[in-house]
PDB file of C-alpha atoms in Angstrom:
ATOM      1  CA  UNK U   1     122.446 121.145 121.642  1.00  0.00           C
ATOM      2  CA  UNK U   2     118.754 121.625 121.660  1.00  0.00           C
ATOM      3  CA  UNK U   3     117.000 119.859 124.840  1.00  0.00           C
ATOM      4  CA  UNK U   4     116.065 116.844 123.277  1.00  0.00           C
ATOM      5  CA  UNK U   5     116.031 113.344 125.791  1.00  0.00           C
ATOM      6  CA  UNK U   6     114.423 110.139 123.263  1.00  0.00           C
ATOM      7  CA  UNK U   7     113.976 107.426 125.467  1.00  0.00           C
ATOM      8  CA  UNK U   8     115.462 104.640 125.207  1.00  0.00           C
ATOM      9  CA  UNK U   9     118.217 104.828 122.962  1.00  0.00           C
ATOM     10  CA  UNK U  10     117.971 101.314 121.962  1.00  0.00           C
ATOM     11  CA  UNK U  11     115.599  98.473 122.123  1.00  0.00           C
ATOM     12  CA  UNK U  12     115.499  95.017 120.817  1.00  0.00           C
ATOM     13  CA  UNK U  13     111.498  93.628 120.908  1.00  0.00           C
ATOM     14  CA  UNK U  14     109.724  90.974 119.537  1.00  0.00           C
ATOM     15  CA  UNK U  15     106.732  90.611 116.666  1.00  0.00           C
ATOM     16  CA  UNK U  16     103.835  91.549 117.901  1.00  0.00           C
ATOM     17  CA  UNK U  17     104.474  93.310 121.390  1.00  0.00           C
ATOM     18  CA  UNK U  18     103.586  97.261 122.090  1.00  0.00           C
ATOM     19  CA  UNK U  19     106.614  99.679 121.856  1.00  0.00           C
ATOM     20  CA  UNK U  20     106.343 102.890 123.329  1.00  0.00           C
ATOM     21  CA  UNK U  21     109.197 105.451 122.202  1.00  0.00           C
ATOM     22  CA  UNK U  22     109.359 108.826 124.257  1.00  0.00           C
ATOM     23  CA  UNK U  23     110.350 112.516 123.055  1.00  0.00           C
ATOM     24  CA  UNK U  24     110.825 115.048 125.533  1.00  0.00           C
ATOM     25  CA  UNK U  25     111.673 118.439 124.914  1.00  0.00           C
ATOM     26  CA  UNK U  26     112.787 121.446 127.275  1.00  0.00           C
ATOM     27  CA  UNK U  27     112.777 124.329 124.855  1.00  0.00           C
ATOM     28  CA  UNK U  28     108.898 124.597 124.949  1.00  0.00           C
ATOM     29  CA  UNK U  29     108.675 124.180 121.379  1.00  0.00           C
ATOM     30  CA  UNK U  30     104.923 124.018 119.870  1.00  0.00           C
ATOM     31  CA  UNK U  31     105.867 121.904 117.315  1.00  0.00           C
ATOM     32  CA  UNK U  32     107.105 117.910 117.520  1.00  0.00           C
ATOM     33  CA  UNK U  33     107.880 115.318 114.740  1.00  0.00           C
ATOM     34  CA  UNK U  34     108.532 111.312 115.029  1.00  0.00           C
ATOM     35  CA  UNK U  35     110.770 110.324 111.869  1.00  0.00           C
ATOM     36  CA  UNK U  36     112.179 107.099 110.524  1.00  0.00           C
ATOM     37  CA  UNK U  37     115.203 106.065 108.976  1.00  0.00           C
ATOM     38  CA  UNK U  38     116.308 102.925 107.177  1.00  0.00           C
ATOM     39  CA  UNK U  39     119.059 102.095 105.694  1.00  0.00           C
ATOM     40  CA  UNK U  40     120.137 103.883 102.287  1.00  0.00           C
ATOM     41  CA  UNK U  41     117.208 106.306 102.973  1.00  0.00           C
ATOM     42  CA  UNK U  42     116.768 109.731 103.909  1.00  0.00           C
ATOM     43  CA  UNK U  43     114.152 110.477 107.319  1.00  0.00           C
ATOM     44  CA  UNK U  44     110.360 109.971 106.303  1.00  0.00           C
ATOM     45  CA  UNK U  45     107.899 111.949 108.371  1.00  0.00           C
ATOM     46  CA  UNK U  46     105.223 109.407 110.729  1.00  0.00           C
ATOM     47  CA  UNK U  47     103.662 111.816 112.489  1.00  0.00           C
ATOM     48  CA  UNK U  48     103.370 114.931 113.807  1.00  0.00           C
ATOM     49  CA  UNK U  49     102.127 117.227 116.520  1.00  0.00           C
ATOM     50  CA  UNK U  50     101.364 121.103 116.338  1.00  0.00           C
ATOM     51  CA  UNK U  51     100.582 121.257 120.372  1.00  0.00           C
ATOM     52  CA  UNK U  52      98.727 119.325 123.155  1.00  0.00           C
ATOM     53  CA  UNK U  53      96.573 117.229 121.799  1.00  0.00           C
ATOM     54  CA  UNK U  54      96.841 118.046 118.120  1.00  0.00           C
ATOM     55  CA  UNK U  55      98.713 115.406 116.059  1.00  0.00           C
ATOM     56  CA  UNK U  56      98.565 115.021 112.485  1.00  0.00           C
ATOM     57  CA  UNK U  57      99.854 111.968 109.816  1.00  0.00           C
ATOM     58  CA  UNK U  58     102.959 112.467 108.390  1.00  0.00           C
ATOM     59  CA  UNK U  59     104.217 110.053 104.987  1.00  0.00           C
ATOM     60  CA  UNK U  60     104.539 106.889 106.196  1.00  0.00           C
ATOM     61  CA  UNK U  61     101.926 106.657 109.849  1.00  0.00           C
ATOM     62  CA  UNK U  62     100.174 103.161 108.973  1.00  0.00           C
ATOM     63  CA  UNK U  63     101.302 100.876 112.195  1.00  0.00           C
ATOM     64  CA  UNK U  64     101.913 104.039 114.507  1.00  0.00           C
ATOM     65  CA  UNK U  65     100.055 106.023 116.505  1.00  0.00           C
ATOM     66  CA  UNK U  66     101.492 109.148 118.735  1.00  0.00           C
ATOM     67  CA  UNK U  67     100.116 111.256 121.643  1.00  0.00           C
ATOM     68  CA  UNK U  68     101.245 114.424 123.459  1.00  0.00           C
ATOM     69  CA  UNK U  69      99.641 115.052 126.696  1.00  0.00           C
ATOM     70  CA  UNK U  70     102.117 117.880 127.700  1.00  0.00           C
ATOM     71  CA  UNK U  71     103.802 119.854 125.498  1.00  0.00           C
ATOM     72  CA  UNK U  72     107.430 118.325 126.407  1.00  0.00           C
ATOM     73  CA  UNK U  73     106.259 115.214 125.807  1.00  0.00           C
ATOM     74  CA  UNK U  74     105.778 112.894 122.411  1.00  0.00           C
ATOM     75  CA  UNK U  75     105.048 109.552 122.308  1.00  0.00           C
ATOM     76  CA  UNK U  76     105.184 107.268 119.300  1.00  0.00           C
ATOM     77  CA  UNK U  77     103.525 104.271 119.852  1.00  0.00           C
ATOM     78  CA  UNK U  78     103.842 100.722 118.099  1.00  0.00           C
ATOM     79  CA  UNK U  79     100.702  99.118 119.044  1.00  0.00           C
ATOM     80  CA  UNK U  80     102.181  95.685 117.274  1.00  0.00           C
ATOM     81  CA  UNK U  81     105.489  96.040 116.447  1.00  0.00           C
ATOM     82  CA  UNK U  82     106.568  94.232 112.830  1.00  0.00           C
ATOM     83  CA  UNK U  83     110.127  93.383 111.501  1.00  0.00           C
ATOM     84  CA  UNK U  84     109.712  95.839 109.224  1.00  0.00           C
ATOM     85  CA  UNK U  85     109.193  98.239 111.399  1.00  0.00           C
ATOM     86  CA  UNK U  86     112.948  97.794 112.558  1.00  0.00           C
ATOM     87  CA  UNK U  87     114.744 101.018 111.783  1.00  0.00           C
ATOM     88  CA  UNK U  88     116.357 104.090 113.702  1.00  0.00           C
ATOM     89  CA  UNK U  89     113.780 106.744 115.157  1.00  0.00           C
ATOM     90  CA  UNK U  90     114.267 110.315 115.067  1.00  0.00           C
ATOM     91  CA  UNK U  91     112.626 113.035 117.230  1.00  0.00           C
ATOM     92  CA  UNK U  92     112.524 116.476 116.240  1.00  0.00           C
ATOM     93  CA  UNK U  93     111.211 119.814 117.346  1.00  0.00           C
ATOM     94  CA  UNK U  94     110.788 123.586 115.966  1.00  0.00           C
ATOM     95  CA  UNK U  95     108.955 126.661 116.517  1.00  0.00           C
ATOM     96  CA  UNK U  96     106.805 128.662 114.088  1.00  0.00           C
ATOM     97  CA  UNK U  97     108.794 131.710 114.520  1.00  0.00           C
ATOM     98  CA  UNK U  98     109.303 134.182 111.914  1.00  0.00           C
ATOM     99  CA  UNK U  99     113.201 133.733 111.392  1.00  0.00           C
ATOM    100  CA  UNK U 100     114.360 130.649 113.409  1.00  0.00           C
ATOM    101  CA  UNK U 101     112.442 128.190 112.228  1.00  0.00           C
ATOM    102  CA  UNK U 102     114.972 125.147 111.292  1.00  0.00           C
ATOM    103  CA  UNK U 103     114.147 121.777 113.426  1.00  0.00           C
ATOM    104  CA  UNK U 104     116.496 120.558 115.816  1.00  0.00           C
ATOM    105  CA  UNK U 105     116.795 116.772 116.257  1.00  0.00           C
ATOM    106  CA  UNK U 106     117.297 113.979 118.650  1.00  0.00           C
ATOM    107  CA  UNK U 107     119.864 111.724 118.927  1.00  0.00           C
ATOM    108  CA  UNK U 108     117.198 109.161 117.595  1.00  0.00           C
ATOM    109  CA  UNK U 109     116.317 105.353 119.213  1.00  0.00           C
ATOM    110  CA  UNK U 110     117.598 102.329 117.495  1.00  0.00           C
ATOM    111  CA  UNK U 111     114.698  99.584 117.453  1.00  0.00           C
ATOM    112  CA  UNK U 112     114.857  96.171 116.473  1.00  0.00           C
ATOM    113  CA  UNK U 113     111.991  93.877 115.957  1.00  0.00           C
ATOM    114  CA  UNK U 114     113.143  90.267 115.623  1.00  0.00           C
TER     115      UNK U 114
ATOM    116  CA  UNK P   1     107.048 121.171  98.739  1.00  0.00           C
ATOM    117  CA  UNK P   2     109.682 121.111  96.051  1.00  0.00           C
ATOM    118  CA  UNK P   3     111.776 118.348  94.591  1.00  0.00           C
ATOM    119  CA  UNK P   4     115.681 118.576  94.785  1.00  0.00           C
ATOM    120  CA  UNK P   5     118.172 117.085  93.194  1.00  0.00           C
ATOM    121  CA  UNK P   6     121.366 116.262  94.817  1.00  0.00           C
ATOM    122  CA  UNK P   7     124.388 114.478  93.515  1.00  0.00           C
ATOM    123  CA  UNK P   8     125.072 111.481  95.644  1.00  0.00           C
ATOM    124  CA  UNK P   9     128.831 111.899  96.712  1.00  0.00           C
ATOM    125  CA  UNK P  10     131.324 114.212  96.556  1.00  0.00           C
ATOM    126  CA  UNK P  11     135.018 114.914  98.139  1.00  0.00           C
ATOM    127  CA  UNK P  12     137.126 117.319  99.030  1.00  0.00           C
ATOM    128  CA  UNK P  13     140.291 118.005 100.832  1.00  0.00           C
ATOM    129  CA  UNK P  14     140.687 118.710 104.200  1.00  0.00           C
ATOM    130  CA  UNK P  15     141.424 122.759 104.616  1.00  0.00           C
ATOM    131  CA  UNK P  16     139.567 123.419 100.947  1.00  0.00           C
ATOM    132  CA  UNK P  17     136.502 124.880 100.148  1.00  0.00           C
ATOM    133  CA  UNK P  18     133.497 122.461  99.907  1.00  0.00           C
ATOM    134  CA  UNK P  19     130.858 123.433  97.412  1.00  0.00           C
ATOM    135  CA  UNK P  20     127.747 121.263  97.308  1.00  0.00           C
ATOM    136  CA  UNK P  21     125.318 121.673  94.930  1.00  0.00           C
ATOM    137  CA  UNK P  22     121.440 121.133  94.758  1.00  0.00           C
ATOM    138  CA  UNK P  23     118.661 121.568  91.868  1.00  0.00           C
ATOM    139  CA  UNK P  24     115.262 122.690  92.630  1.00  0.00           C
ATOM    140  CA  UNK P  25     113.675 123.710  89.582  1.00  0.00           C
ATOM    141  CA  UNK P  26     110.061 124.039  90.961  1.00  0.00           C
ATOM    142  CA  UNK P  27     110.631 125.884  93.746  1.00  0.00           C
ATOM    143  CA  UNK P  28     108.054 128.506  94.705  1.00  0.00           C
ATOM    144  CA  UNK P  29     107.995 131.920  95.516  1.00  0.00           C
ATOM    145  CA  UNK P  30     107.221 131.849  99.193  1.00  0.00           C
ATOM    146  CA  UNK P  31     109.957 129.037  99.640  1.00  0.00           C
ATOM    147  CA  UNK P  32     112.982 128.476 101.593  1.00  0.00           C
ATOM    148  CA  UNK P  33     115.985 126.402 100.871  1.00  0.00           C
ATOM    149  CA  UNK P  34     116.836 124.747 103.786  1.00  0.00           C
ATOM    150  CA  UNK P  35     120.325 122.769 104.511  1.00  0.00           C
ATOM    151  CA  UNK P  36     120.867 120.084 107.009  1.00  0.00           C
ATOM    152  CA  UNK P  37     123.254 117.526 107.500  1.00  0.00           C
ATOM    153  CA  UNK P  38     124.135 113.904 109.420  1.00  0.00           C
ATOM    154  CA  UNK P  39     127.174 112.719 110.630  1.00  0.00           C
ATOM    155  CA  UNK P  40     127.097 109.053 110.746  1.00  0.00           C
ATOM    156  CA  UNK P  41     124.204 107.731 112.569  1.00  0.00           C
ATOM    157  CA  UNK P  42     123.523 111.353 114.480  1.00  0.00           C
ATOM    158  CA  UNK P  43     120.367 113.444 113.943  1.00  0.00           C
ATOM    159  CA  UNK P  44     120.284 115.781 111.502  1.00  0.00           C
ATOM    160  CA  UNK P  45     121.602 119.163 112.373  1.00  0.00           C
ATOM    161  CA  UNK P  46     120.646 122.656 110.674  1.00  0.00           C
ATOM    162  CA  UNK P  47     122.974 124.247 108.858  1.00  0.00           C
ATOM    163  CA  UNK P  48     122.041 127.312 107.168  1.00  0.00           C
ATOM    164  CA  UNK P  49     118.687 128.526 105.083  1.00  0.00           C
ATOM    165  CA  UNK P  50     117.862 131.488 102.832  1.00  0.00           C
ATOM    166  CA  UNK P  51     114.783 132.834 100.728  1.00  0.00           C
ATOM    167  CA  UNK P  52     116.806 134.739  97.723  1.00  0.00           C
ATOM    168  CA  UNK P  53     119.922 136.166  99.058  1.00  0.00           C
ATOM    169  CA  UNK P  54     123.059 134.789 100.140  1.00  0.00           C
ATOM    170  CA  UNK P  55     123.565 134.020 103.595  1.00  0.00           C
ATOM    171  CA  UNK P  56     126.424 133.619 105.723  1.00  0.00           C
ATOM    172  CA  UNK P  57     126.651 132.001 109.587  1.00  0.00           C
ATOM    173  CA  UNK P  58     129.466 130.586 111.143  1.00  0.00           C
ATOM    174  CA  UNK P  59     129.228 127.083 109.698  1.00  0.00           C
ATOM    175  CA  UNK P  60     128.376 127.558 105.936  1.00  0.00           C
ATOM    176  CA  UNK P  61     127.882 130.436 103.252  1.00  0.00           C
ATOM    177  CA  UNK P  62     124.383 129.423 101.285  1.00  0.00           C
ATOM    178  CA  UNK P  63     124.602 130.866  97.447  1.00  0.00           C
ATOM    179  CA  UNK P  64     121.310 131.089  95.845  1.00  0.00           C
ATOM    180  CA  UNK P  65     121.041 131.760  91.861  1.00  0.00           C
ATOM    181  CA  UNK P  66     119.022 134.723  90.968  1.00  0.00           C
ATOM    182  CA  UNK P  67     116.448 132.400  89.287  1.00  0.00           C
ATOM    183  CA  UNK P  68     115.912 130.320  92.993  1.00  0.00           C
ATOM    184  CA  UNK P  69     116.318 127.293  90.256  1.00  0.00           C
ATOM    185  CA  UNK P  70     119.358 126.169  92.468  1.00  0.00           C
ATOM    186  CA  UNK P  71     122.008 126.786  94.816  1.00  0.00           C
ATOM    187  CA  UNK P  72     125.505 125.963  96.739  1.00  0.00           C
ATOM    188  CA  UNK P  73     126.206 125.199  99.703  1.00  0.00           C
ATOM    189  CA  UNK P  74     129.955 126.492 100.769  1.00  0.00           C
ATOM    190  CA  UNK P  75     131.623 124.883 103.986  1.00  0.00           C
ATOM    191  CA  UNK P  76     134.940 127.557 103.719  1.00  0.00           C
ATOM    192  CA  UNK P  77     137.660 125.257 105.079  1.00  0.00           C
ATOM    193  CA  UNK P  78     136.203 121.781 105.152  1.00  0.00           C
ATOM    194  CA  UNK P  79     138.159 120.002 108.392  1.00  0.00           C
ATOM    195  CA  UNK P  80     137.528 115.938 108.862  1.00  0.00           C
ATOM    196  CA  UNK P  81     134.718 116.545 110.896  1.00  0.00           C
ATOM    197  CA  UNK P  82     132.872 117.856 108.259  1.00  0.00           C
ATOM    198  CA  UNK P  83     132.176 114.347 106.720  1.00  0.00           C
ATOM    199  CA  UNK P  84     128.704 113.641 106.592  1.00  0.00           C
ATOM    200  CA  UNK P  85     125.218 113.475 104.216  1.00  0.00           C
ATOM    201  CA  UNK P  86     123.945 116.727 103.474  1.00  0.00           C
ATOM    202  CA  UNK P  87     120.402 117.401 102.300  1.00  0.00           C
ATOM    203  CA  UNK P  88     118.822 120.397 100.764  1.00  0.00           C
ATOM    204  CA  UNK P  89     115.489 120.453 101.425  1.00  0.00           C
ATOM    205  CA  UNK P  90     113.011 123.325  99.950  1.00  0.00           C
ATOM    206  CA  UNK P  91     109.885 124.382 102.061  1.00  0.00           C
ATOM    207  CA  UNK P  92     107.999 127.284 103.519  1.00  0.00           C
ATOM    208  CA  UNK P  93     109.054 129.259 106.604  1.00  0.00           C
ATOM    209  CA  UNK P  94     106.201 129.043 108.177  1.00  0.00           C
ATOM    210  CA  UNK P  95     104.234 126.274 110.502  1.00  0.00           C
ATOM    211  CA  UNK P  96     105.341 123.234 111.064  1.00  0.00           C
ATOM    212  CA  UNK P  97     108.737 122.032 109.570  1.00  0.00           C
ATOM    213  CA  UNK P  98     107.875 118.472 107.787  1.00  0.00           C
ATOM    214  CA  UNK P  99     110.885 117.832 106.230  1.00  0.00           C
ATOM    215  CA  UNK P 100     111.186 115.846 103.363  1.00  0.00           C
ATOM    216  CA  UNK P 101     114.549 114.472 103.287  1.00  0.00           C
ATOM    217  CA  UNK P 102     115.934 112.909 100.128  1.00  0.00           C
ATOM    218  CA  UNK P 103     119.129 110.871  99.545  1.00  0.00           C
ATOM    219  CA  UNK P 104     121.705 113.738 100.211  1.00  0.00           C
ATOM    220  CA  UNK P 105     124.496 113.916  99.474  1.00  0.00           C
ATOM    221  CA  UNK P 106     127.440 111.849 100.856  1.00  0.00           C
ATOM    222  CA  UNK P 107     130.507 114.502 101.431  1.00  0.00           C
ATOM    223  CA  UNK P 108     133.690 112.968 102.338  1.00  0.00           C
ATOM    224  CA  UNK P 109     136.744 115.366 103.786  1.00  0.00           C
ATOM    225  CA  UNK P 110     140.258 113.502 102.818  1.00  0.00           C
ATOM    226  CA  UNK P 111     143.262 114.404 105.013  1.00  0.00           C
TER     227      UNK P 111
END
């Protein structure tokens, strides 16, 4: 398995509080993705970063925001956590190689805003 | 990136060949179809991914149609552990992989 640590694995929380979910990677890749997925759906892209310091909005980024200080490192950040924002969190992480360029995935961060 | 179309379930029987198809009728010339799947509540996992040829690895044989309009994805001998939603997922190679999943499809190995 790719070196891929999300922190924590679950979390219960209540409306309105901050959330901070962590990524960390040890395959130095350049490129990290936060994803989200409810029930019934496939994952929808929040946001994403393409190295220190250089994130970008991904489908569905209202409510979040994200920050990558180091390049192991991704945070996704609920500055107010909603109900609706209850759902399972996925990290992911590639490389913009020439041949090997699939994403490998965490084993994601159940959160639950009650 | 390009739509696909998936159908939502399928079965097969444990030891057969499982052969999952996917649409993608406005794919472009410079893109890949990528396969990835999730068992239960795991992250996805890559599977396999080609441009126009058929490709082979050691989990899955990836048949594209000459026209790119579609393609198959073939697990050889489907065990239990093979249960899980698969997505096809069309995309360049290059930069950053934003995946857009859709609903997959639902593949269920019977012993």
């Amino acid at each position: 398995d790719a070196g891929i640590t999300q922190s924590p694995r679950h979390k219960v929380t209540e409306t309105g509080t901050p959330v901070t979910l962590r990524c960390h990677q040890t395959e130095n890749h350049r490129y990290m993705y936060w994803y989200r997925q409810d029930p019934g759906h496939g994952l929808r892209l929040i946001h994403y970063s393409y190295g220190v310091k250089d994130t970008d909005k991904g489908e569905v980024s209202d409510g979040y925001s994200v920050s990558r200080s180091k390049t192991e490192d991704f945070l996704l950040t609920l500055e107010s956590a909603t109900s609706s924002q209850t759902s399972v969190y996925f990290c992911a992480i590639s490389d913009p190689g020439q041949t090997n360029t699939e994403a490998f995935f965490g084993q994601g961060t159940r959160l639950t805003v009650v | 990136d390009a739509k696909t179309t998936q159908p939502p379930s399928m079965d097969c029987a444990e030891g057969r060949a499982a052969n999952l198809p996917c649409n993608h009728s406005t794919i472009s010339g410079n893109e890949y179809v990528y396969w990835y799947r999730q068992i239960h509540s795991q992250g996805p996992q890559y599977i396999i991914h080609g441009l126009k040829n058929n490709e082979t690895n050691e989990m899955a044989s990836l048949i594209i149609t000459e026209d790119r309009k579609s393609s198959t994805l073939i697990l050889p001998h489907a065990t239990l552990r093979d249960t899980a939603v698969y997505y096809c997922i069309v995309r360049v190679v290059q930069g950053a992989q934003k995946l857009v999943f859709g609903q997959g499809t639902r593949l269920t190995i019977n012993p």
